[in-house]
N, CA, C and O atoms as a GROMACS GRO file, in nm:
protein
  476
    1UNK      N    1   3.277  -6.155  -6.981
    1UNK     CA    2   3.333  -6.022  -6.948
    1UNK      C    3   3.479  -6.026  -6.989
    1UNK      O    4   3.549  -6.123  -6.963
    2UNK      N    5   3.523  -5.920  -7.051
    2UNK     CA    6   3.658  -5.905  -7.099
    2UNK      C    7   3.752  -5.850  -6.990
    2UNK      O    8   3.721  -5.753  -6.921
    3UNK      N    9   3.872  -5.918  -6.976
    3UNK     CA   10   3.967  -5.876  -6.879
    3UNK      C   11   4.103  -5.846  -6.952
    3UNK      O   12   4.141  -5.919  -7.044
    4UNK      N   13   4.170  -5.748  -6.914
    4UNK     CA   14   4.296  -5.708  -6.978
    4UNK      C   15   4.405  -5.714  -6.865
    4UNK      O   16   4.385  -5.659  -6.756
    5UNK      N   17   4.518  -5.780  -6.894
    5UNK     CA   18   4.624  -5.794  -6.796
    5UNK      C   19   4.758  -5.756  -6.865
    5UNK      O   20   4.802  -5.821  -6.960
    6UNK      N   21   4.817  -5.651  -6.817
    6UNK     CA   22   4.943  -5.595  -6.864
    6UNK      C   23   5.064  -5.664  -6.795
    6UNK      O   24   5.053  -5.709  -6.681
    7UNK      N   25   5.174  -5.671  -6.863
    7UNK     CA   26   5.296  -5.715  -6.809
    7UNK      C   27   5.415  -5.651  -6.881
    7UNK      O   28   5.397  -5.594  -6.989
    8UNK      N   29   5.530  -5.658  -6.827
    8UNK     CA   30   5.653  -5.609  -6.898
    8UNK      C   31   5.711  -5.480  -6.848
    8UNK      O   32   5.817  -5.438  -6.895
    9UNK      N   33   5.645  -5.415  -6.754
    9UNK     CA   34   5.701  -5.292  -6.702
    9UNK      C   35   5.826  -5.313  -6.617
    9UNK      O   36   5.863  -5.428  -6.591
   10UNK      N   37   5.891  -5.207  -6.576
   10UNK     CA   38   6.010  -5.219  -6.489
   10UNK      C   39   6.087  -5.093  -6.495
   10UNK      O   40   6.044  -4.988  -6.544
   11UNK      N   41   6.205  -5.110  -6.441
   11UNK     CA   42   6.308  -4.997  -6.434
   11UNK      C   43   6.405  -5.013  -6.547
   11UNK      O   44   6.461  -5.121  -6.564
   12UNK      N   45   6.426  -4.912  -6.622
   12UNK     CA   46   6.525  -4.911  -6.732
   12UNK      C   47   6.602  -4.781  -6.739
   12UNK      O   48   6.547  -4.677  -6.703
   13UNK      N   49   6.729  -4.782  -6.785
   13UNK     CA   50   6.804  -4.667  -6.796
   13UNK      C   51   6.770  -4.586  -6.922
   13UNK      O   52   6.726  -4.645  -7.021
   14UNK      N   53   6.787  -4.461  -6.924
   14UNK     CA   54   6.762  -4.385  -7.046
   14UNK      C   55   6.834  -4.442  -7.164
   14UNK      O   56   6.952  -4.478  -7.157
   15UNK      N   57   6.762  -4.450  -7.275
   15UNK     CA   58   6.817  -4.508  -7.398
   15UNK      C   59   6.787  -4.658  -7.409
   15UNK      O   60   6.810  -4.720  -7.513
   16UNK      N   61   6.735  -4.714  -7.303
   16UNK     CA   62   6.704  -4.862  -7.306
   16UNK      C   63   6.574  -4.889  -7.371
   16UNK      O   64   6.509  -4.801  -7.426
   17UNK      N   65   6.535  -5.018  -7.362
   17UNK     CA   66   6.410  -5.069  -7.424
   17UNK      C   67   6.333  -5.154  -7.328
   17UNK      O   68   6.387  -5.218  -7.237
   18UNK      N   69   6.199  -5.153  -7.352
   18UNK     CA   70   6.112  -5.244  -7.278
   18UNK      C   71   6.003  -5.290  -7.377
   18UNK      O   72   5.974  -5.222  -7.475
   19UNK      N   73   5.946  -5.403  -7.350
   19UNK     CA   74   5.833  -5.451  -7.427
   19UNK      C   75   5.715  -5.483  -7.335
   19UNK      O   76   5.724  -5.570  -7.248
   20UNK      N   77   5.606  -5.413  -7.354
   20UNK     CA   78   5.489  -5.432  -7.275
   20UNK      C   79   5.394  -5.530  -7.348
   20UNK      O   80   5.387  -5.528  -7.471
   21UNK      N   81   5.324  -5.614  -7.274
   21UNK     CA   82   5.225  -5.705  -7.327
   21UNK      C   83   5.094  -5.683  -7.257
   21UNK      O   84   5.087  -5.647  -7.139
   22UNK      N   85   4.993  -5.705  -7.331
   22UNK     CA   86   4.852  -5.706  -7.278
   22UNK      C   87   4.781  -5.824  -7.326
   22UNK      O   88   4.758  -5.839  -7.446
   23UNK      N   89   4.743  -5.909  -7.236
   23UNK     CA   90   4.664  -6.035  -7.265
   23UNK      C   91   4.520  -6.001  -7.245
   23UNK      O   92   4.481  -5.946  -7.142
   24UNK      N   93   4.440  -6.036  -7.343
   24UNK     CA   94   4.292  -6.015  -7.333
   24UNK      C   95   4.221  -6.150  -7.316
   24UNK      O   96   4.233  -6.240  -7.400
   25UNK      N   97   4.150  -6.163  -7.207
   25UNK     CA   98   4.069  -6.281  -7.188
   25UNK      C   99   3.924  -6.249  -7.211
   25UNK      O  100   3.880  -6.137  -7.186
   26UNK      N  101   3.849  -6.348  -7.258
   26UNK     CA  102   3.707  -6.324  -7.291
   26UNK      C  103   3.692  -6.301  -7.440
   26UNK      O  104   3.791  -6.291  -7.511
   27UNK      N  105   3.572  -6.293  -7.487
   27UNK     CA  106   3.547  -6.288  -7.624
   27UNK      C  107   3.547  -6.143  -7.679
   27UNK      O  108   3.490  -6.055  -7.614
   28UNK      N  109   3.604  -6.118  -7.788
   28UNK     CA  110   3.598  -5.986  -7.851
   28UNK      C  111   3.536  -6.003  -7.984
   28UNK      O  112   3.589  -6.078  -8.066
   29UNK      N  113   3.427  -5.938  -8.009
   29UNK     CA  114   3.356  -5.946  -8.138
   29UNK      C  115   3.368  -5.818  -8.216
   29UNK      O  116   3.370  -5.708  -8.159
   30UNK      N  117   3.375  -5.832  -8.348
   30UNK     CA  118   3.369  -5.715  -8.438
   30UNK      C  119   3.494  -5.629  -8.434
   30UNK      O  120   3.595  -5.660  -8.371
   31UNK      N  121   3.480  -5.520  -8.506
   31UNK     CA  122   3.589  -5.426  -8.516
   31UNK      C  123   3.620  -5.363  -8.381
   31UNK      O  124   3.528  -5.327  -8.308
   32UNK      N  125   3.748  -5.348  -8.347
   32UNK     CA  126   3.784  -5.298  -8.217
   32UNK      C  127   3.919  -5.228  -8.231
   32UNK      O  128   3.992  -5.246  -8.328
   33UNK      N  129   3.950  -5.146  -8.128
   33UNK     CA  130   4.079  -5.076  -8.117
   33UNK      C  131   4.139  -5.111  -7.980
   33UNK      O  132   4.076  -5.097  -7.875
   34UNK      N  133   4.265  -5.159  -7.988
   34UNK     CA  134   4.342  -5.175  -7.865
   34UNK      C  135   4.440  -5.061  -7.849
   34UNK      O  136   4.503  -5.021  -7.947
   35UNK      N  137   4.454  -5.009  -7.732
   35UNK     CA  138   4.533  -4.893  -7.709
   35UNK      C  139   4.621  -4.905  -7.586
   35UNK      O  140   4.585  -4.975  -7.492
   36UNK      N  141   4.732  -4.841  -7.584
   36UNK     CA  142   4.817  -4.816  -7.469
   36UNK      C  143   4.805  -4.668  -7.430
   36UNK      O  144   4.823  -4.580  -7.513
   37UNK      N  145   4.774  -4.645  -7.304
   37UNK     CA  146   4.764  -4.514  -7.245
   37UNK      C  147   4.864  -4.507  -7.137
   37UNK      O  148   4.903  -4.611  -7.083
   38UNK      N  149   4.908  -4.390  -7.100
   38UNK     CA  150   4.994  -4.378  -6.981
   38UNK      C  151   4.956  -4.255  -6.893
   38UNK      O  152   4.902  -4.154  -6.939
   39UNK      N  153   4.988  -4.270  -6.771
   39UNK     CA  154   4.962  -4.161  -6.675
   39UNK      C  155   5.089  -4.127  -6.601
   39UNK      O  156   5.126  -4.200  -6.509
   40UNK      N  157   5.157  -4.020  -6.635
   40UNK     CA  158   5.275  -3.980  -6.557
   40UNK      C  159   5.238  -3.928  -6.424
   40UNK      O  160   5.122  -3.893  -6.403
   41UNK      N  161   5.329  -3.921  -6.331
   41UNK     CA  162   5.301  -3.874  -6.198
   41UNK      C  163   5.244  -3.728  -6.200
   41UNK      O  164   5.307  -3.638  -6.256
   42UNK      N  165   5.128  -3.707  -6.142
   42UNK     CA  166   5.068  -3.578  -6.131
   42UNK      C  167   5.009  -3.531  -6.259
   42UNK      O  168   4.976  -3.412  -6.268
   43UNK      N  169   4.992  -3.614  -6.360
   43UNK     CA  170   4.939  -3.568  -6.487
   43UNK      C  171   4.822  -3.657  -6.524
   43UNK      O  172   4.795  -3.759  -6.461
   44UNK      N  173   4.751  -3.614  -6.635
   44UNK     CA  174   4.635  -3.690  -6.680
   44UNK      C  175   4.684  -3.808  -6.768
   44UNK      O  176   4.796  -3.814  -6.818
   45UNK      N  177   4.592  -3.899  -6.779
   45UNK     CA  178   4.617  -4.017  -6.862
   45UNK      C  179   4.609  -3.969  -7.011
   45UNK      O  180   4.524  -3.890  -7.050
   46UNK      N  181   4.708  -4.026  -7.092
   46UNK     CA  182   4.714  -3.982  -7.229
   46UNK      C  183   4.732  -4.103  -7.323
   46UNK      O  184   4.784  -4.207  -7.281
   47UNK      N  185   4.689  -4.088  -7.448
   47UNK     CA  186   4.711  -4.197  -7.547
   47UNK      C  187   4.858  -4.200  -7.578
   47UNK      O  188   4.923  -4.098  -7.595
   48UNK      N  189   4.908  -4.325  -7.584
   48UNK     CA  190   5.046  -4.349  -7.631
   48UNK      C  191   5.042  -4.400  -7.777
   48UNK      O  192   5.103  -4.344  -7.867
   49UNK      N  193   4.966  -4.509  -7.794
   49UNK     CA  194   4.953  -4.573  -7.925
   49UNK      C  195   4.830  -4.658  -7.923
   49UNK      O  196   4.786  -4.707  -7.819
   50UNK      N  197   4.775  -4.676  -8.043
   50UNK     CA  198   4.653  -4.761  -8.057
   50UNK      C  199   4.659  -4.833  -8.196
   50UNK      O  200   4.720  -4.786  -8.293
   51UNK      N  201   4.591  -4.951  -8.196
   51UNK     CA  202   4.589  -5.027  -8.320
   51UNK      C  203   4.455  -5.088  -8.328
   51UNK      O  204   4.403  -5.142  -8.231
   52UNK      N  205   4.396  -5.078  -8.452
   52UNK     CA  206   4.265  -5.140  -8.478
   52UNK      C  207   4.274  -5.291  -8.510
   52UNK      O  208   4.383  -5.343  -8.533
   53UNK      N  209   4.164  -5.358  -8.511
   53UNK     CA  210   4.171  -5.500  -8.544
   53UNK      C  211   4.212  -5.523  -8.692
   53UNK      O  212   4.249  -5.633  -8.731
   54UNK      N  213   4.203  -5.418  -8.771
   54UNK     CA  214   4.240  -5.425  -8.909
   54UNK      C  215   4.386  -5.383  -8.931
   54UNK      O  216   4.437  -5.392  -9.043
   55UNK      N  217   4.455  -5.336  -8.821
   55UNK     CA  218   4.595  -5.305  -8.830
   55UNK      C  219   4.631  -5.156  -8.844
   55UNK      O  220   4.749  -5.121  -8.855
   56UNK      N  221   4.527  -5.065  -8.844
   56UNK     CA  222   4.558  -4.925  -8.854
   56UNK      C  223   4.616  -4.879  -8.714
   56UNK      O  224   4.568  -4.920  -8.608
   57UNK      N  225   4.722  -4.791  -8.721
   57UNK     CA  226   4.784  -4.750  -8.598
   57UNK      C  227   4.780  -4.597  -8.587
   57UNK      O  228   4.766  -4.523  -8.684
   58UNK      N  229   4.795  -4.555  -8.459
   58UNK     CA  230   4.804  -4.413  -8.427
   58UNK      C  231   4.898  -4.397  -8.312
   58UNK      O  232   4.892  -4.474  -8.216
   59UNK      N  233   4.984  -4.299  -8.321
   59UNK     CA  234   5.083  -4.275  -8.212
   59UNK      C  235   5.081  -4.133  -8.165
   59UNK      O  236   5.050  -4.042  -8.242
   60UNK      N  237   5.114  -4.111  -8.038
   60UNK     CA  238   5.136  -3.978  -7.986
   60UNK      C  239   5.264  -3.926  -8.052
   60UNK      O  240   5.357  -4.002  -8.078
   61UNK      N  241   5.268  -3.796  -8.079
   61UNK     CA  242   5.385  -3.738  -8.142
   61UNK      C  243   5.515  -3.764  -8.057
   61UNK      O  244   5.625  -3.782  -8.110
   62UNK      N  245   5.496  -3.765  -7.930
   62UNK     CA  246   5.613  -3.781  -7.842
   62UNK      C  247   5.680  -3.918  -7.852
   62UNK      O  248   5.795  -3.934  -7.811
   63UNK      N  249   5.608  -4.017  -7.905
   63UNK     CA  250   5.670  -4.153  -7.913
   63UNK      C  251   5.692  -4.198  -8.056
   63UNK      O  252   5.748  -4.306  -8.075
   64UNK      N  253   5.654  -4.125  -8.154
   64UNK     CA  254   5.674  -4.167  -8.292
   64UNK      C  255   5.818  -4.188  -8.321
   64UNK      O  256   5.904  -4.108  -8.284
   65UNK      N  257   5.844  -4.306  -8.395
   65UNK     CA  258   5.982  -4.338  -8.428
   65UNK      C  259   6.052  -4.410  -8.311
   65UNK      O  260   6.162  -4.460  -8.332
   66UNK      N  261   5.996  -4.419  -8.194
   66UNK     CA  262   6.059  -4.484  -8.078
   66UNK      C  263   5.974  -4.608  -8.034
   66UNK      O  264   6.030  -4.711  -7.996
   67UNK      N  265   5.840  -4.595  -8.039
   67UNK     CA  266   5.757  -4.698  -7.991
   67UNK      C  267   5.682  -4.761  -8.108
   67UNK      O  268   5.648  -4.694  -8.205
   68UNK      N  269   5.656  -4.892  -8.097
   68UNK     CA  270   5.579  -4.964  -8.199
   68UNK      C  271   5.476  -5.053  -8.134
   68UNK      O  272   5.507  -5.136  -8.049
   69UNK      N  273   5.350  -5.033  -8.178
   69UNK     CA  274   5.237  -5.116  -8.123
   69UNK      C  275   5.206  -5.228  -8.223
   69UNK      O  276   5.212  -5.204  -8.344
   70UNK      N  277   5.174  -5.345  -8.177
   70UNK     CA  278   5.137  -5.457  -8.262
   70UNK      C  279   5.038  -5.542  -8.189
   70UNK      O  280   5.018  -5.524  -8.069
   71UNK      N  281   4.974  -5.634  -8.260
   71UNK     CA  282   4.873  -5.716  -8.193
   71UNK      C  283   4.870  -5.848  -8.264
   71UNK      O  284   4.898  -5.857  -8.383
   72UNK      N  285   4.835  -5.952  -8.186
   72UNK     CA  286   4.810  -6.086  -8.235
   72UNK      C  287   4.663  -6.114  -8.213
   72UNK      O  288   4.622  -6.140  -8.100
   73UNK      N  289   4.585  -6.109  -8.316
   73UNK     CA  290   4.440  -6.125  -8.304
   73UNK      C  291   4.401  -6.270  -8.263
   73UNK      O  292   4.301  -6.292  -8.194
   74UNK      N  293   4.480  -6.364  -8.305
   74UNK     CA  294   4.457  -6.504  -8.269
   74UNK      C  295   4.469  -6.530  -8.120
   74UNK      O  296   4.384  -6.593  -8.056
   75UNK      N  297   4.582  -6.479  -8.066
   75UNK     CA  298   4.609  -6.500  -7.926
   75UNK      C  299   4.544  -6.396  -7.835
   75UNK      O  300   4.539  -6.412  -7.713
   76UNK      N  301   4.494  -6.287  -7.897
   76UNK     CA  302   4.428  -6.184  -7.815
   76UNK      C  303   4.527  -6.108  -7.734
   76UNK      O  304   4.503  -6.082  -7.616
   77UNK      N  305   4.639  -6.070  -7.791
   77UNK     CA  306   4.748  -6.000  -7.725
   77UNK      C  307   4.786  -5.878  -7.800
   77UNK      O  308   4.789  -5.877  -7.923
   78UNK      N  309   4.816  -5.773  -7.727
   78UNK     CA  310   4.866  -5.647  -7.791
   78UNK      C  311   5.001  -5.613  -7.723
   78UNK      O  312   5.017  -5.633  -7.602
   79UNK      N  313   5.095  -5.563  -7.800
   79UNK     CA  314   5.231  -5.535  -7.752
   79UNK      C  315   5.264  -5.390  -7.773
   79UNK      O  316   5.209  -5.324  -7.862
   80UNK      N  317   5.356  -5.339  -7.691
   80UNK     CA  318   5.413  -5.211  -7.712
   80UNK      C  319   5.565  -5.221  -7.696
   80UNK      O  320   5.614  -5.238  -7.585
   81UNK      N  321   5.640  -5.212  -7.807
   81UNK     CA  322   5.784  -5.214  -7.807
   81UNK      C  323   5.832  -5.070  -7.788
   81UNK      O  324   5.802  -4.983  -7.869
   82UNK      N  325   5.902  -5.047  -7.687
   82UNK     CA  326   5.946  -4.910  -7.649
   82UNK      C  327   6.096  -4.905  -7.658
   82UNK      O  328   6.160  -4.976  -7.581
   83UNK      N  329   6.157  -4.829  -7.743
   83UNK     CA  330   6.298  -4.812  -7.763
   83UNK      C  331   6.334  -4.670  -7.734
   83UNK      O  332   6.249  -4.581  -7.730
   84UNK      N  333   6.465  -4.648  -7.712
   84UNK     CA  334   6.520  -4.512  -7.687
   84UNK      C  335   6.440  -4.442  -7.576
   84UNK      O  336   6.399  -4.326  -7.590
   85UNK      N  337   6.420  -4.513  -7.471
   85UNK     CA  338   6.332  -4.460  -7.359
   85UNK      C  339   6.400  -4.338  -7.301
   85UNK      O  340   6.522  -4.326  -7.296
   86UNK      N  341   6.312  -4.244  -7.256
   86UNK     CA  342   6.354  -4.116  -7.195
   86UNK      C  343   6.287  -4.108  -7.054
   86UNK      O  344   6.185  -4.170  -7.028
   87UNK      N  345   6.350  -4.028  -6.966
   87UNK     CA  346   6.289  -4.011  -6.832
   87UNK      C  347   6.141  -3.969  -6.841
   87UNK      O  348   6.058  -4.009  -6.759
   88UNK      N  349   6.110  -3.888  -6.940
   88UNK     CA  350   5.972  -3.840  -6.945
   88UNK      C  351   5.873  -3.947  -6.993
   88UNK      O  352   5.753  -3.921  -7.001
   89UNK      N  353   5.922  -4.064  -7.023
   89UNK     CA  354   5.835  -4.178  -7.053
   89UNK      C  355   5.793  -4.253  -6.923
   89UNK      O  356   5.713  -4.346  -6.926
   90UNK      N  357   5.848  -4.210  -6.814
   90UNK     CA  358   5.809  -4.264  -6.684
   90UNK      C  359   5.659  -4.246  -6.661
   90UNK      O  360   5.609  -4.134  -6.671
   91UNK      N  361   5.587  -4.353  -6.632
   91UNK     CA  362   5.444  -4.347  -6.611
   91UNK      C  363   5.388  -4.485  -6.576
   91UNK      O  364   5.458  -4.586  -6.584
   92UNK      N  365   5.265  -4.487  -6.539
   92UNK     CA  366   5.193  -4.616  -6.533
   92UNK      C  367   5.130  -4.634  -6.673
   92UNK      O  368   5.063  -4.544  -6.724
   93UNK      N  369   5.153  -4.747  -6.733
   93UNK     CA  370   5.101  -4.774  -6.870
   93UNK      C  371   4.980  -4.871  -6.858
   93UNK      O  372   4.987  -4.976  -6.794
   94UNK      N  373   4.873  -4.832  -6.921
   94UNK     CA  374   4.747  -4.905  -6.912
   94UNK      C  375   4.707  -4.952  -7.056
   94UNK      O  376   4.722  -4.880  -7.155
   95UNK      N  377   4.656  -5.076  -7.060
   95UNK     CA  378   4.596  -5.128  -7.182
   95UNK      C  379   4.449  -5.100  -7.185
   95UNK      O  380   4.382  -5.104  -7.082
   96UNK      N  381   4.395  -5.072  -7.308
   96UNK     CA  382   4.257  -5.045  -7.318
   96UNK      C  383   4.197  -5.106  -7.441
   96UNK      O  384   4.262  -5.116  -7.545
   97UNK      N  385   4.072  -5.149  -7.431
   97UNK     CA  386   3.998  -5.205  -7.543
   97UNK      C  387   3.871  -5.119  -7.570
   97UNK      O  388   3.792  -5.090  -7.480
   98UNK      N  389   3.858  -5.081  -7.696
   98UNK     CA  390   3.744  -5.004  -7.734
   98UNK      C  391   3.673  -5.063  -7.858
   98UNK      O  392   3.738  -5.121  -7.945
   99UNK      N  393   3.546  -5.049  -7.865
   99UNK     CA  394   3.474  -5.103  -7.981
   99UNK      C  395   3.484  -5.005  -8.097
   99UNK      O  396   3.489  -4.883  -8.078
  100UNK      N  397   3.486  -5.060  -8.217
  100UNK     CA  398   3.499  -4.973  -8.333
  100UNK      C  399   3.643  -4.924  -8.358
  100UNK      O  400   3.741  -4.968  -8.298
  101UNK      N  401   3.648  -4.830  -8.452
  101UNK     CA  402   3.783  -4.764  -8.480
  101UNK      C  403   3.779  -4.630  -8.408
  101UNK      O  404   3.698  -4.543  -8.442
  102UNK      N  405   3.861  -4.612  -8.314
  102UNK     CA  406   3.856  -4.493  -8.236
  102UNK      C  407   3.994  -4.469  -8.169
  102UNK      O  408   4.064  -4.563  -8.133
  103UNK      N  409   4.029  -4.344  -8.153
  103UNK     CA  410   4.156  -4.306  -8.089
  103UNK      C  411   4.134  -4.249  -7.953
  103UNK      O  412   4.218  -4.172  -7.906
  104UNK      N  413   4.027  -4.281  -7.887
  104UNK     CA  414   4.002  -4.248  -7.747
  104UNK      C  415   3.953  -4.376  -7.680
  104UNK      O  416   3.901  -4.466  -7.746
  105UNK      N  417   3.971  -4.382  -7.545
  105UNK     CA  418   3.952  -4.511  -7.481
  105UNK      C  419   3.805  -4.554  -7.467
  105UNK      O  420   3.711  -4.475  -7.462
  106UNK      N  421   3.794  -4.692  -7.460
  106UNK     CA  422   3.667  -4.752  -7.422
  106UNK      C  423   3.664  -4.784  -7.278
  106UNK      O  424   3.746  -4.736  -7.200
  107UNK      N  425   3.568  -4.866  -7.240
  107UNK     CA  426   3.545  -4.885  -7.097
  107UNK      C  427   3.623  -5.001  -7.035
  107UNK      O  428   3.612  -5.027  -6.916
  108UNK      N  429   3.704  -5.071  -7.117
  108UNK     CA  430   3.786  -5.184  -7.062
  108UNK      C  431   3.921  -5.148  -7.039
  108UNK      O  432   3.990  -5.113  -7.134
  109UNK      N  433   3.971  -5.152  -6.914
  109UNK     CA  434   4.108  -5.114  -6.877
  109UNK      C  435   4.178  -5.231  -6.803
  109UNK      O  436   4.114  -5.310  -6.734
  110UNK      N  437   4.308  -5.238  -6.821
  110UNK     CA  438   4.382  -5.327  -6.740
  110UNK      C  439   4.419  -5.254  -6.610
  110UNK      O  440   4.378  -5.141  -6.586
  111UNK      N  441   4.497  -5.322  -6.528
  111UNK     CA  442   4.535  -5.270  -6.394
  111UNK      C  443   4.654  -5.177  -6.402
  111UNK      O  444   4.678  -5.099  -6.310
  112UNK      N  445   4.731  -5.182  -6.513
  112UNK     CA  446   4.841  -5.091  -6.528
  112UNK      C  447   4.972  -5.154  -6.495
  112UNK      O  448   4.976  -5.246  -6.414
  113UNK      N  449   5.078  -5.110  -6.554
  113UNK     CA  450   5.211  -5.161  -6.524
  113UNK      C  451   5.308  -5.039  -6.520
  113UNK      O  452   5.303  -4.953  -6.608
  114UNK      N  453   5.395  -5.034  -6.420
  114UNK     CA  454   5.477  -4.918  -6.399
  114UNK      C  455   5.600  -4.926  -6.487
  114UNK      O  456   5.665  -5.030  -6.491
  115UNK      N  457   5.633  -4.814  -6.559
  115UNK     CA  458   5.751  -4.804  -6.633
  115UNK      C  459   5.831  -4.685  -6.578
  115UNK      O  460   5.782  -4.572  -6.575
  116UNK      N  461   5.955  -4.710  -6.534
  116UNK     CA  462   6.039  -4.610  -6.479
  116UNK      C  463   6.165  -4.597  -6.559
  116UNK      O  464   6.235  -4.697  -6.576
  117UNK      N  465   6.199  -4.480  -6.609
  117UNK     CA  466   6.318  -4.456  -6.689
  117UNK      C  467   6.406  -4.368  -6.608
  117UNK      O  468   6.376  -4.249  -6.590
  118UNK      N  469   6.516  -4.423  -6.559
  118UNK     CA  470   6.601  -4.346  -6.470
  118UNK      C  471   6.742  -4.407  -6.464
  118UNK      O  472   6.760  -4.528  -6.472
  119UNK      N  473   6.842  -4.320  -6.450
  119UNK     CA  474   6.979  -4.369  -6.436
  119UNK      C  475   7.013  -4.387  -6.293
  119UNK      O  476   7.125  -4.428  -6.261
   0.00000   0.00000   0.00000
């Protein structure tokens, strides 16, 4: 069974940076897509960024140019570098694993990590 564990969240001032990590335990076979989703307070969960096992990426318009997703297929880890953070980036951030190439979530979720952007 695959498990996803996020880390790296916290409190940061506007304009600051954070780097989220998601460690995947268990075996992953075939083409897959790792994604970061977020759920702001009182809102629905939304895609932030995703990356396929072949390196294709997709970003929400609201984070383009500020966030970068990357992955280490050997170590089974996906990262989200977040720069120029804004208060509206405040949310619980979740890691997701989906089979195939897809820009919507699969059934494997992490527990989430809180990101708060505030002065």
